[in-house]
GROMACS .gro file of C-alpha atoms in nm:
model
  332
    1MET     CA    1   2.723  -5.590   7.203
    2ARG     CA    2   2.390  -5.472   7.066
    3GLN     CA    3   2.133  -5.737   6.977
    4PRO     CA    4   2.076  -5.776   6.601
    5GLU     CA    5   1.738  -5.663   6.472
    6ILE     CA    6   1.655  -6.016   6.364
    7GLY     CA    7   1.754  -6.158   6.705
    8TRP     CA    8   2.057  -6.356   6.822
    9PHE     CA    9   1.897  -6.690   6.743
   10SER     CA   10   1.827  -6.600   6.381
   11ALA     CA   11   2.171  -6.441   6.339
   12ILE     CA   12   2.353  -6.751   6.469
   13VAL     CA   13   2.140  -6.982   6.255
   14LEU     CA   14   2.221  -6.774   5.946
   15VAL     CA   15   2.596  -6.783   6.019
   16LEU     CA   16   2.585  -7.162   6.057
   17ALA     CA   17   2.375  -7.193   5.741
   18ASP     CA   18   2.625  -6.985   5.544
   19LEU     CA   19   2.914  -7.197   5.670
   20CYS     CA   20   2.727  -7.514   5.576
   21GLY     CA   21   2.649  -7.373   5.232
   22LEU     CA   22   3.011  -7.275   5.170
   23ALA     CA   23   3.140  -7.609   5.303
   24THR     CA   24   2.899  -7.803   5.081
   25ALA     CA   25   3.002  -7.596   4.778
   26TRP     CA   26   3.372  -7.650   4.840
   27HIS     CA   27   3.332  -8.020   4.912
   28PHE     CA   28   3.139  -8.055   4.586
   29ALA     CA   29   3.404  -7.857   4.393
   30GLU     CA   30   3.695  -8.052   4.543
   31GLN     CA   31   3.534  -8.389   4.476
   32LEU     CA   32   3.446  -8.288   4.120
   33ASN     CA   33   3.801  -8.178   4.042
   34GLN     CA   34   3.997  -8.424   4.258
   35SER     CA   35   4.081  -8.665   3.977
   36PHE     CA   36   4.203  -8.418   3.713
   37ALA     CA   37   4.267  -8.080   3.883
   38PRO     CA   38   4.336  -8.112   4.258
   39ILE     CA   39   4.446  -7.820   4.474
   40PRO     CA   40   4.827  -7.772   4.455
   41SER     CA   41   5.008  -7.896   4.766
   42GLU     CA   42   5.161  -7.548   4.811
   43LEU     CA   43   4.811  -7.416   4.891
   44LEU     CA   44   4.728  -7.693   5.139
   45TRP     CA   45   4.868  -7.549   5.462
   46TRP     CA   46   4.635  -7.744   5.690
   47GLU     CA   47   4.304  -7.929   5.701
   48TRP     CA   48   4.022  -7.904   5.951
   49LEU     CA   49   3.698  -8.102   5.955
   50GLY     CA   50   3.800  -8.253   5.623
   51LEU     CA   51   3.818  -7.915   5.448
   52SER     CA   52   4.131  -7.747   5.315
   53SER     CA   53   4.288  -7.431   5.450
   54LEU     CA   54   4.191  -7.254   5.127
   55PHE     CA   55   3.824  -7.310   5.208
   56TRP     CA   56   3.858  -7.169   5.559
   57LEU     CA   57   4.022  -6.853   5.424
   58PHE     CA   58   3.739  -6.802   5.175
   59ALA     CA   59   3.480  -6.880   5.443
   60PHE     CA   60   3.636  -6.636   5.691
   61PHE     CA   61   3.641  -6.342   5.451
   62THR     CA   62   3.292  -6.423   5.324
   63ILE     CA   63   3.151  -6.418   5.678
   64VAL     CA   64   3.339  -6.093   5.751
   65LEU     CA   65   3.198  -5.930   5.438
   66PHE     CA   66   2.848  -6.056   5.519
   67THR     CA   67   2.883  -5.905   5.867
   68TYR     CA   68   3.001  -5.577   5.716
   69HIS     CA   69   2.688  -5.562   5.497
   70ASN     CA   70   2.460  -5.636   5.797
   71PHE     CA   71   2.339  -5.967   5.651
   72TYR     CA   72   2.326  -6.108   6.006
   73ALA     CA   73   2.170  -5.807   6.175
   74ALA     CA   74   1.953  -5.570   5.971
   75ALA     CA   75   1.600  -5.687   5.902
   76SER     CA   76   1.617  -5.514   5.564
   77GLN     CA   77   1.938  -5.693   5.456
   78TRP     CA   78   1.933  -6.054   5.575
   79ARG     CA   79   1.710  -6.147   5.277
   80ASN     CA   80   1.890  -5.932   5.021
   81TYR     CA   81   1.998  -6.229   4.809
   82VAL     CA   82   2.127  -6.028   4.513
   83LYS     CA   83   2.364  -5.831   4.732
   84GLN     CA   84   2.474  -6.150   4.907
   85ALA     CA   85   2.563  -6.308   4.572
   86GLN     CA   86   2.760  -5.994   4.489
   87ALA     CA   87   2.946  -6.017   4.821
   88ILE     CA   88   3.045  -6.380   4.755
   89SER     CA   89   3.163  -6.285   4.405
   90THR     CA   90   3.367  -5.999   4.553
   91VAL     CA   91   3.558  -6.241   4.777
   92TYR     CA   92   3.640  -6.471   4.486
   93LEU     CA   93   3.745  -6.189   4.254
   94LEU     CA   94   3.964  -6.028   4.519
   95SER     CA   95   4.129  -6.366   4.578
   96LEU     CA   96   4.260  -6.351   4.220
   97VAL     CA   97   4.434  -6.021   4.297
   98VAL     CA   98   4.580  -6.157   4.621
   99ALA     CA   99   4.697  -6.476   4.448
  100TYR     CA  100   4.873  -6.273   4.180
  101PHE     CA  101   5.077  -6.078   4.435
  102TYR     CA  102   5.136  -6.390   4.650
  103ASP     CA  103   5.275  -6.598   4.363
  104PRO     CA  104   5.178  -6.526   3.998
  105LYS     CA  105   5.276  -6.881   3.899
  106LEU     CA  106   5.074  -7.052   4.172
  107ASP     CA  107   4.696  -7.053   4.191
  108ALA     CA  108   4.404  -7.288   4.234
  109PRO     CA  109   4.286  -7.476   3.922
  110ARG     CA  110   4.042  -7.268   3.720
  111SER     CA  111   3.786  -7.549   3.709
  112LEU     CA  112   3.795  -7.571   4.089
  113PHE     CA  113   3.780  -7.193   4.126
  114PHE     CA  114   3.474  -7.141   3.906
  115THR     CA  115   3.296  -7.448   4.040
  116ALA     CA  116   3.347  -7.331   4.399
  117TRP     CA  117   3.242  -6.976   4.307
  118ILE     CA  118   2.914  -7.066   4.136
  119SER     CA  119   2.822  -7.343   4.379
  120SER     CA  120   2.895  -7.115   4.678
  121ILE     CA  121   2.635  -6.869   4.551
  122VAL     CA  122   2.384  -7.146   4.479
  123PHE     CA  123   2.424  -7.332   4.810
  124VAL     CA  124   2.446  -7.022   5.032
  125ILE     CA  125   2.140  -6.855   4.879
  126GLY     CA  126   1.954  -7.186   4.867
  127LEU     CA  127   2.019  -7.259   5.235
  128ARG     CA  128   1.927  -6.903   5.329
  129LEU     CA  129   1.593  -6.939   5.151
  130PHE     CA  130   1.530  -7.267   5.334
  131VAL     CA  131   1.633  -7.122   5.672
  132THR     CA  132   1.415  -6.815   5.612
  133LEU     CA  133   1.112  -7.037   5.555
  134LEU     CA  134   1.185  -7.222   5.879
  135LEU     CA  135   1.246  -6.909   6.086
  136ASN     CA  136   0.922  -6.753   5.965
  137GLN     CA  137   0.732  -7.045   6.119
  138PHE     CA  138   0.849  -6.962   6.471
  139ARG     CA  139   0.730  -6.646   6.639
  140PHE     CA  140   1.013  -6.639   6.895
  141THR     CA  141   1.266  -6.586   6.615
  142ARG     CA  142   1.102  -6.254   6.527
  143PRO     CA  143   1.175  -6.012   6.814
  144GLN     CA  144   0.946  -5.718   6.870
  145ILE     CA  145   1.132  -5.401   6.767
  146PRO     CA  146   1.052  -5.110   7.004
  147VAL     CA  147   0.946  -4.807   6.796
  148PHE     CA  148   0.893  -4.444   6.901
  149ILE     CA  149   0.664  -4.233   6.679
  150ILE     CA  150   0.702  -3.860   6.608
  151ALA     CA  151   0.419  -3.714   6.400
  152THR     CA  152   0.155  -3.444   6.385
  153THR     CA  153  -0.159  -3.478   6.594
  154ASP     CA  154  -0.373  -3.583   6.299
  155ARG     CA  155  -0.118  -3.842   6.178
  156LEU     CA  156  -0.034  -4.008   6.511
  157PRO     CA  157  -0.350  -4.226   6.534
  158LEU     CA  158  -0.306  -4.349   6.175
  159LEU     CA  159   0.061  -4.441   6.218
  160THR     CA  160  -0.006  -4.603   6.555
  161GLU     CA  161  -0.286  -4.814   6.408
  162MET     CA  162  -0.075  -4.923   6.110
  163LEU     CA  163   0.218  -5.032   6.328
  164ALA     CA  164  -0.008  -5.212   6.573
  165ALA     CA  165  -0.152  -5.416   6.285
  166HIS     CA  166   0.191  -5.558   6.195
  167THR     CA  167   0.379  -5.814   6.401
  168GLY     CA  168   0.741  -5.744   6.481
  169TYR     CA  169   0.692  -5.386   6.603
  170ARG     CA  170   0.608  -5.260   6.951
  171ILE     CA  171   0.516  -4.895   7.006
  172VAL     CA  172   0.696  -4.766   7.316
  173GLY     CA  173   0.605  -4.398   7.291
  174THR     CA  174   0.463  -4.117   7.080
  175ILE     CA  175   0.505  -3.741   7.070
  176GLU     CA  176   0.374  -3.452   6.863
  177ALA     CA  177   0.611  -3.337   6.586
  178SER     CA  178   0.616  -2.976   6.709
  179GLN     CA  179   0.778  -3.095   7.034
  180ALA     CA  180   1.056  -3.292   6.865
  181HIS     CA  181   1.306  -3.010   6.920
  182LEU     CA  182   1.268  -3.013   7.300
  183PRO     CA  183   1.556  -3.166   7.503
  184SER     CA  184   1.302  -3.368   7.698
  185THR     CA  185   1.198  -3.548   7.378
  186MET     CA  186   1.538  -3.710   7.331
  187GLN     CA  187   1.542  -3.806   7.697
  188LEU     CA  188   1.197  -3.960   7.658
  189ILE     CA  189   1.312  -4.162   7.356
  190ARG     CA  190   1.613  -4.294   7.549
  191ILE     CA  191   1.403  -4.390   7.851
  192SER     CA  192   1.149  -4.570   7.632
  193GLY     CA  193   1.417  -4.812   7.510
  194ALA     CA  194   1.327  -4.749   7.146
  195ARG     CA  195   1.556  -4.894   6.880
  196GLU     CA  196   1.390  -4.708   6.596
  197VAL     CA  197   1.217  -4.371   6.563
  198LEU     CA  198   0.948  -4.325   6.298
  199ALA     CA  199   0.931  -3.953   6.215
  200ASP     CA  200   0.665  -3.788   6.003
  201SER     CA  201   0.614  -3.420   5.911
  202LEU     CA  202   0.915  -3.280   6.095
  203PRO     CA  203   0.873  -2.901   6.078
  204GLU     CA  204   1.226  -2.791   5.978
  205THR     CA  205   1.527  -2.930   5.796
  206LYS     CA  206   1.756  -2.813   6.076
  207LEU     CA  207   1.535  -2.981   6.335
  208ALA     CA  208   1.538  -3.308   6.140
  209SER     CA  209   1.916  -3.293   6.107
  210ASN     CA  210   1.964  -3.229   6.480
  211LEU     CA  211   1.731  -3.516   6.564
  212TYR     CA  212   1.920  -3.743   6.326
  213TRP     CA  213   2.257  -3.676   6.491
  214GLN     CA  214   2.118  -3.714   6.843
  215LEU     CA  215   1.962  -4.048   6.751
  216ARG     CA  216   2.277  -4.166   6.579
  217THR     CA  217   2.483  -4.085   6.887
  218ALA     CA  218   2.236  -4.292   7.089
  219GLN     CA  219   2.255  -4.574   6.827
  220ILE     CA  220   1.886  -4.545   6.745
  221SER     CA  221   1.776  -4.585   6.383
  222LEU     CA  222   1.568  -4.311   6.224
  223ARG     CA  223   1.292  -4.375   5.972
  224LEU     CA  224   1.153  -4.084   5.773
  225VAL     CA  225   0.820  -4.106   5.595
  226PRO     CA  226   0.821  -3.935   5.251
  227SER     CA  227   0.689  -3.605   5.387
  228SER     CA  228   1.013  -3.573   5.586
  229LEU     CA  229   1.237  -3.619   5.281
  230VAL     CA  230   1.369  -3.262   5.292
  231MET     CA  231   1.693  -3.374   5.455
  232LEU     CA  232   1.951  -3.648   5.441
  233HIS     CA  233   1.797  -3.824   5.140
  234ARG     CA  234   2.135  -3.963   5.037
  235ARG     CA  235   2.202  -4.118   5.379
  236GLY     CA  236   1.896  -4.342   5.384
  237ALA     CA  237   1.753  -4.635   5.196
  238PRO     CA  238   1.387  -4.664   5.087
  239GLU     CA  239   1.208  -4.940   5.272
  240ILE     CA  240   0.851  -5.049   5.346
  241PHE     CA  241   0.791  -5.038   5.721
  242ALA     CA  242   0.464  -5.191   5.848
  243GLY     CA  243   0.304  -5.100   5.517
  244ILE     CA  244   0.440  -4.744   5.529
  245PRO     CA  245   0.695  -4.623   5.269
  246THR     CA  246   0.990  -4.481   5.465
  247ILE     CA  247   1.351  -4.377   5.431
  248ARG     CA  248   1.567  -4.565   5.681
  249ILE     CA  249   1.885  -4.408   5.819
  250GLU     CA  250   2.100  -4.660   6.003
  251SER     CA  251   2.232  -4.586   6.351
  252GLU     CA  252   2.514  -4.842   6.342
  253PHE     CA  253   2.777  -4.573   6.289
  254PHE     CA  254   3.027  -4.723   6.531
  255ALA     CA  255   2.924  -5.086   6.504
  256ILE     CA  256   3.131  -5.362   6.347
  257GLY     CA  257   3.037  -5.255   5.994
  258TYR     CA  258   3.175  -4.907   6.057
  259ARG     CA  259   3.493  -5.048   6.212
  260LEU     CA  260   3.546  -5.285   5.919
  261LYS     CA  261   3.500  -4.999   5.673
  262ARG     CA  262   3.743  -4.791   5.878
  263LEU     CA  263   3.996  -5.076   5.866
  264PHE     CA  264   3.951  -5.115   5.490
  265ASP     CA  265   3.995  -4.740   5.440
  266ILE     CA  266   4.318  -4.732   5.643
  267CYS     CA  267   4.464  -5.040   5.472
  268GLY     CA  268   4.363  -4.909   5.130
  269ALA     CA  269   4.518  -4.569   5.203
  270LEU     CA  270   4.844  -4.728   5.320
  271LEU     CA  271   4.864  -4.948   5.010
  272GLY     CA  272   4.785  -4.647   4.793
  273ILE     CA  273   5.064  -4.444   4.952
  274ILE     CA  274   5.313  -4.729   4.906
  275PHE     CA  275   5.230  -4.804   4.541
  276LEU     CA  276   5.187  -4.439   4.439
  277ALA     CA  277   5.492  -4.312   4.628
  278PRO     CA  278   5.703  -4.272   4.307
  279LEU     CA  279   5.425  -4.064   4.150
  280PHE     CA  280   5.386  -3.853   4.465
  281ILE     CA  281   5.760  -3.786   4.476
  282THR     CA  282   5.755  -3.681   4.109
  283VAL     CA  283   5.464  -3.443   4.170
  284ALA     CA  284   5.637  -3.295   4.475
  285ILE     CA  285   5.957  -3.231   4.279
  286ALA     CA  286   5.759  -3.071   3.994
  287ILE     CA  287   5.579  -2.836   4.235
  288LYS     CA  288   5.905  -2.740   4.406
  289LEU     CA  289   6.079  -2.664   4.077
  290SER     CA  290   5.789  -2.468   3.928
  291SER     CA  291   5.689  -2.258   4.230
  292PRO     CA  292   5.874  -2.139   4.541
  293GLY     CA  293   5.734  -2.232   4.880
  294SER     CA  294   5.591  -2.539   5.045
  295VAL     CA  295   5.497  -2.844   4.840
  296PHE     CA  296   5.186  -2.908   5.051
  297TYR     CA  297   4.884  -2.698   5.142
  298SER     CA  298   4.716  -2.766   5.477
  299GLN     CA  299   4.386  -2.651   5.617
  300GLU     CA  300   4.170  -2.732   5.918
  301ARG     CA  301   3.849  -2.922   5.847
  302ILE     CA  302   3.556  -3.034   6.061
  303GLY     CA  303   3.503  -3.408   6.088
  304LEU     CA  304   3.267  -3.644   6.271
  305HIS     CA  305   3.106  -3.498   6.586
  306GLY     CA  306   3.270  -3.161   6.513
  307GLN     CA  307   3.622  -3.294   6.562
  308VAL     CA  308   3.882  -3.066   6.401
  309PHE     CA  309   4.153  -3.230   6.190
  310ARG     CA  310   4.421  -3.101   5.954
  311MET     CA  311   4.393  -3.186   5.585
  312TRP     CA  312   4.703  -3.200   5.362
  313LYS     CA  313   4.717  -3.192   4.981
  314PHE     CA  314   4.959  -3.095   4.707
  315ARG     CA  315   4.965  -2.718   4.655
  316THR     CA  316   4.813  -2.615   4.320
  317MET     CA  317   4.805  -2.236   4.373
  318CYS     CA  318   5.041  -1.967   4.498
  319ILE     CA  319   5.138  -1.975   4.866
  320ASP     CA  320   4.903  -1.703   4.995
  321ALA     CA  321   4.613  -1.774   4.759
  322ASP     CA  322   4.361  -1.809   5.042
  323ARG     CA  323   4.448  -1.460   5.171
  324ARG     CA  324   4.447  -1.310   4.822
  325GLN     CA  325   4.124  -1.478   4.712
  326ALA     CA  326   3.935  -1.156   4.632
  327GLU     CA  327   4.228  -1.019   4.430
  328LEU     CA  328   4.281  -1.342   4.237
  329GLU     CA  329   3.910  -1.386   4.159
  330GLN     CA  330   3.920  -1.064   3.954
  331LEU     CA  331   4.183  -1.223   3.727
  332ASN     CA  332   3.957  -1.517   3.634
   0.00000   0.00000   0.00000
């Protein structure tokens, strides 16, 4: 497993801090509501460390969602407190949907729910602020990120000097931008052990795109300075890097965040098929009655890493529309 950008020590401390914050919030909410609105016995399946099973479910999904958003790994996200508050709120709001389908007549008391929700945000963010202050006092908690620089000859000294002036970054190699397209460049980046590549003034859009995919395959993050904004602007996030405004494009394409998103997509698609099955059947019957031929239209598409897959959708045109495209366009 790849080491988080913020280091294993900081990541583990943050996980423990989040658990402590959630536990404190739930203990406070349960004690506050114990006398007049306790948790129904039907929702108390077990207890561990003095906390109810309901807490552990909320804590588990909160930690999973935090992991998905890279709050324990990415240096740009572990202090994104607004997004963390949104993630906590997402867990609580989704629990209302789950509770409705589980048993519409059974749910946690509203006073307990809202107290736990608000206090979870307050205690988690508060503890994270405190832990951040502590971690910033210790140099060993801030690992040196190996960075490889690609820039023009006149820009290399400036970028090298700016990175060297900031702690947390270690320059492991540099190369002139005109040589970025050479196969030896990618090999040099791999050998250097770089975890991030800072690219400035890449000569062509195609070259920048090829470099991006090679780095992503190697799980190396790419940072583009504004002069390289001609490509992939939607894939990255603006971020200040050692005093330099950059666009960061994450490399964690197959890391746990990607796998969680993949799992959510599959589960969401399955639920969508199940709940919308009556509508799909109605549409299929309507197509069959209104037009002879197959109900579905299929076509080959190119996916990740050039993998070919077959796409299926309801047919909305005549059967041979793709072969008669030129003829049909004249009728528009």
